[in-house]
Amino acid sequence: MENKDDNYYIGKVLEGQTNYFSYIVERYQNIVFSIALKVLRNREDAEEMAQESFVKAYKSLHTFQGKAKFSTWLYRITYNTCISETRKKKQHFASTDEVQISDEAEEMNLDGIPEENREKVVKAALEKLPEDEYTLIVLYYFEDQSVEEISKVTGLTESNTKVKLHRARKKLYTILNEMLKKDLYTIL
Amino acid sequence: MKTFEEDKELRQLLKSVKPESPGPGFSARVMNRIFAEQPALEQVKQSPVLGKGFWIILALFAVLFAAVALVSGGGSASEQTPALLQQVNTDAVLTGYRAFFEKIANLPAGIAGIFMGASLLVLLEKFLYSGKHAIS
């Protein structure tokens, strides 16, 4: 895979070399799919909507002005496509708001998570977050998107994004803490 | 207590987790969909917003309109047109322009209704035709 920046591939696609779009798909497929999977909670639907998001991005590539990062633009398409799909299907997910956020949980030592289980534990904890909070956490911590960029993806105001990020982070810590406590009890 | 911006440990932890990935061949499936839809996209890009038929019908309407305006005036079209051609100056054009709109204002409601109805039908035809190219 050629390691050029997004604008290079976008330019090629806009010149009519459609094949170059596959580089963009390869680069972003995992995050696009992860967001879709979190919102739709079903691998088949998630793959369908992830495909749909890329096709939509391709069709409206000529409208991408390059003012924001391409990834921000693509994630917004993905997020909106998936949210529309859930509204169309009138899906209702059980709320995970019952997680009682505790301030002490924030003080936990993340290195305390056994390395061999780390990926499994973190994935399971992320799974317990509601889709909007999951998206905020993944975009901020995993994708290094700024608060401003995330607010463009989700349609939230910047201050609201900050509040939600703060809350989502606390919730993630609380979930991780509870999971580790359960693990400890199981071992004992 | 750390703010979410300062939490480098969480960033590091999350970066160590591989995100979910779609099944193998995902990229190929996306590209197949794009290639499958491309002919339709090209067709939409190439087809003009207002087709040839629209312009023919519009031209016919313009001719019909002018004819009705001239005929419904005092004299016949054959008497008035050469007279206008003989005095091709700004006044004549302005007079003709004014007379044209005065005549339109005096058109019977029935004729105006026919024009409006026909225009709506042309618009509807255009709308239905463009629906054939709609991309899902």
XYZ file of C-alpha atoms in Angstrom:
324
model
C 0.000 0.000 0.000
C 1.375 3.407 -0.930
C 1.838 5.483 2.182
C 0.642 8.886 1.015
C -1.660 11.288 2.789
C -5.409 11.300 2.214
C -5.342 14.330 -0.083
C -3.116 12.485 -2.540
C -5.616 9.634 -2.904
C -8.583 11.999 -2.969
C -6.934 13.946 -5.796
C -6.357 10.744 -7.753
C -9.959 9.618 -7.295
C -11.267 13.021 -8.369
C -9.075 12.807 -11.476
C -11.046 9.677 -12.370
C -8.740 6.991 -10.985
C -11.402 5.309 -8.885
C -9.076 2.459 -7.887
C -7.241 4.791 -5.520
C -10.324 4.928 -3.315
C -9.424 1.423 -2.114
C -6.438 2.904 -0.242
C -8.825 5.144 1.672
C -11.098 2.175 2.423
C -8.153 0.102 3.668
C -6.971 2.945 5.883
C -10.279 3.689 7.599
C -12.256 0.449 7.401
C -11.563 -0.634 10.986
C -12.643 2.591 12.681
C -15.630 3.033 10.373
C -16.662 -0.555 11.059
C -16.098 -0.178 14.832
C -18.347 2.886 14.986
C -20.991 1.147 12.884
C -20.804 -1.986 15.008
C -21.184 -0.012 18.218
C -24.200 1.893 16.945
C -25.928 -1.038 15.223
C -24.728 -3.867 17.506
C -24.840 -6.418 14.762
C -21.900 -7.384 12.552
C -23.950 -7.858 9.375
C -25.729 -4.515 9.698
C -22.484 -2.857 10.692
C -20.692 -4.154 7.617
C -23.581 -3.088 5.398
C -23.609 0.427 6.865
C -19.821 0.680 6.794
C -19.955 -0.141 3.074
C -22.767 2.359 2.629
C -20.706 5.040 4.382
C -17.759 4.535 2.042
C -20.006 4.559 -1.033
C -21.644 7.781 0.184
C -18.212 9.297 0.817
C -17.132 8.329 -2.697
C -20.246 9.824 -4.268
C -19.825 13.132 -2.478
C -16.035 13.265 -2.555
C -16.211 16.265 -4.901
C -17.938 18.208 -2.108
C -15.101 17.563 0.362
C -13.392 20.939 0.637
C -10.438 19.899 2.748
C -11.224 22.430 5.483
C -11.525 19.634 8.025
C -9.571 16.386 8.149
C -10.842 13.767 5.710
C -11.235 11.306 8.599
C -13.513 13.772 10.438
C -15.656 14.131 7.311
C -15.783 10.349 6.802
C -16.649 9.608 10.441
C -19.465 12.155 10.316
C -20.909 10.363 7.269
C -20.529 7.037 9.093
C -22.079 8.256 12.325
C -25.030 9.915 10.575
C -25.592 6.900 8.296
C -25.684 4.528 11.269
C -27.880 6.775 13.418
C -30.335 7.155 10.498
C -30.369 3.381 10.088
C -31.230 2.819 13.759
C -34.034 5.403 13.465
C -35.324 3.713 10.309
C -35.367 0.357 12.058
C -36.688 2.019 15.201
C -34.101 0.092 17.187
C -34.163 0.643 20.874
C -31.178 -0.311 22.910
C -31.174 -0.941 26.582
C -29.618 2.024 28.291
C -26.345 1.495 30.104
C -26.924 4.593 32.170
C -27.349 2.429 35.232
C -23.548 2.465 35.613
C -22.980 4.470 38.782
C -20.023 6.698 38.095
C -17.573 6.785 40.963
C -14.831 9.399 41.350
C -12.534 6.925 43.117
C -12.502 4.668 40.072
C -10.593 7.347 38.222
C -7.673 6.845 40.529
C -7.224 3.225 39.498
C -3.913 2.134 38.079
C -4.456 1.043 34.508
C -1.219 -0.951 34.623
C -3.010 -3.134 37.168
C -4.958 -4.741 34.342
C -3.146 -8.008 33.607
C -1.378 -7.691 30.296
C -2.586 -11.036 28.967
C -6.202 -9.976 29.498
C -5.784 -6.302 28.755
C -7.264 -6.254 25.264
C -10.181 -8.492 26.259
C -10.964 -6.427 29.378
C -10.769 -3.061 27.593
C -12.910 -4.302 24.703
C -15.495 -5.639 27.135
C -15.516 -2.324 29.026
C -15.910 -0.323 25.820
C -18.744 -2.652 24.859
C -20.646 -1.522 27.953
C -20.552 2.138 26.981
C -23.511 3.617 25.128
C -22.830 4.243 21.420
C -22.411 8.021 21.702
C -19.911 7.758 24.562
C -18.078 4.922 22.812
C -17.720 7.076 19.691
C -16.374 10.000 21.737
C -13.827 7.816 23.537
C -12.633 6.051 20.379
C -12.333 9.263 18.388
C -10.564 11.164 21.156
C -8.207 8.595 22.618
C -7.759 6.132 19.788
C -8.017 8.364 16.725
C -6.490 11.468 18.349
C -9.285 13.679 17.074
C -9.626 17.059 18.745
C -12.740 18.167 20.634
C -13.564 20.471 17.728
C -13.318 17.622 15.225
C -15.420 15.314 17.391
C -18.099 17.971 17.695
C -18.225 18.061 13.883
C -18.636 14.284 13.717
C -21.328 13.998 16.364
C -23.098 17.318 15.851
C -22.624 18.233 19.514
C -21.350 21.612 20.613
C -17.732 21.728 21.737
C -18.666 22.356 25.363
C -21.158 19.506 25.272
C -18.511 17.265 23.710
C -16.133 18.103 26.573
C -18.766 17.356 29.206
C -19.694 14.076 27.536
C -16.064 13.063 27.092
C -15.399 13.738 30.755
C -18.416 11.654 31.716
C -17.621 8.847 29.269
C -14.060 8.603 30.595
C -15.298 8.382 34.179
C -17.814 5.750 33.191
C -15.137 3.717 31.428
C -12.966 3.826 34.550
C -15.909 2.755 36.695
C -16.649 -0.178 34.386
C -12.980 -1.219 34.292
C -12.778 -0.984 38.063
C -15.862 -3.154 38.558
C -14.609 -5.704 36.052
C -11.259 -5.953 37.799
C -12.929 -6.319 41.198
C -15.089 -9.157 39.815
C -11.993 -10.810 38.347
C -10.249 -10.532 41.685
C -13.194 -12.141 43.500
C -13.214 -14.950 40.952
C -9.519 -15.594 41.552
C -9.940 -15.490 45.350
C -7.745 14.466 39.625
C -6.758 14.310 35.946
C -8.817 15.919 33.225
C -9.683 13.879 30.175
C -7.079 15.852 28.194
C -4.300 14.850 30.586
C -5.089 11.166 30.658
C -2.162 9.802 28.667
C -2.412 6.380 30.315
C -5.930 5.835 29.008
C -4.834 6.945 25.546
C -1.987 4.460 25.667
C -4.235 1.679 26.928
C -6.862 2.266 24.236
C -4.249 2.440 21.523
C -3.030 -0.997 22.564
C -6.451 -2.426 21.701
C -7.065 -3.367 18.094
C -10.350 -1.946 16.809
C -12.969 -4.312 15.426
C -12.383 -5.159 11.804
C -14.888 -6.147 9.129
C -14.623 -9.505 7.406
C -11.873 -10.210 4.883
C -12.460 -8.721 1.450
C -14.354 -5.740 2.827
C -12.376 -3.281 0.731
C -13.032 -5.332 -2.423
C -16.759 -5.424 -1.671
C -16.856 -1.636 -1.245
C -14.973 -1.133 -4.511
C -17.298 -3.554 -6.320
C -20.281 -1.521 -5.150
C -18.615 1.680 -6.297
C -17.768 0.225 -9.715
C -21.300 -1.161 -10.041
C -22.822 2.255 -9.353
C -20.349 4.200 -11.458
C -22.164 3.930 -14.837
C -25.322 5.327 -13.219
C -23.299 8.111 -11.591
C -21.624 9.000 -14.894
C -25.000 9.060 -16.627
C -26.401 11.442 -14.027
C -23.324 13.668 -14.302
C -23.517 13.765 -18.094
C -27.257 14.246 -18.551
C -28.151 17.955 -18.581
C -30.510 19.228 -15.927
C -32.942 20.369 -18.606
C -33.109 17.871 -21.483
C -33.527 18.495 -25.214
C -37.261 17.772 -25.041
C -37.719 20.517 -22.480
C -36.086 23.129 -24.713
C -38.130 22.045 -27.774
C -41.362 22.323 -25.810
C -40.251 25.672 -24.389
C -39.453 26.992 -27.872
C -42.854 25.823 -29.149
C -44.508 27.597 -26.242
C -42.617 30.780 -26.983
C -43.718 30.675 -30.640
C -47.294 29.906 -29.624
C -47.218 32.644 -27.052
C -45.974 35.245 -29.522
C -48.525 34.146 -32.092
C -51.398 34.406 -29.603
C -50.185 37.817 -28.462
C -50.021 39.159 -31.985
C -53.253 37.597 -33.219
C -55.322 38.709 -30.245
C -54.232 42.342 -30.902
C -55.964 44.843 -33.167
C -54.506 43.735 -36.515
C -53.342 40.447 -37.905
C -49.823 39.132 -37.347
C -48.921 39.565 -41.020
C -49.783 43.266 -40.849
C -47.991 44.035 -37.582
C -44.738 42.110 -37.955
C -43.401 43.863 -41.097
C -44.321 47.204 -39.551
C -42.206 46.421 -36.528
C -39.316 45.228 -38.683
C -39.280 48.508 -40.610
C -38.707 50.592 -37.493
C -36.036 48.710 -35.722
C -35.021 51.282 -33.164
C -35.069 51.373 -29.381
C -38.488 53.009 -29.198
C -40.017 50.371 -31.392
C -38.482 47.593 -29.316
C -39.709 49.211 -26.123
C -43.159 49.773 -27.569
C -43.297 46.199 -28.791
C -42.110 44.930 -25.431
C -44.785 46.982 -23.629
C -47.474 45.937 -26.095
C -46.490 42.303 -25.677
C -46.993 42.421 -21.926
C -50.204 44.408 -22.232
C -51.547 41.699 -24.509
C -50.474 38.994 -22.080
C -52.368 40.835 -19.362
C -55.481 40.786 -21.553
C -55.281 37.056 -22.316
C -58.409 35.132 -21.385
C -58.099 33.112 -18.186
C -58.662 29.879 -20.131
C -55.541 30.357 -22.244
C -53.500 31.243 -19.177
C -54.831 28.068 -17.540
C -53.757 25.992 -20.551
C -50.256 27.467 -20.380
C -49.991 26.810 -16.676
C -51.302 23.264 -16.978
C -48.951 22.471 -19.847
C -46.004 23.901 -17.923
C -46.873 21.751 -14.938
C -47.057 18.663 -17.160
C -43.638 19.426 -18.645
C -42.230 19.845 -15.144
C -43.838 16.613 -14.005
C -42.469 14.753 -17.017
C -39.008 16.112 -16.232
C -39.335 15.066 -12.585
C -40.469 11.529 -13.466
C -37.683 11.180 -16.021
C -35.035 12.245 -13.536
C -36.425 9.708 -11.028
C -35.194 6.922 -13.324
C -31.629 8.014 -12.622
C -32.051 8.353 -8.908
C -29.325 6.615 -6.977
C -30.221 4.928 -3.789
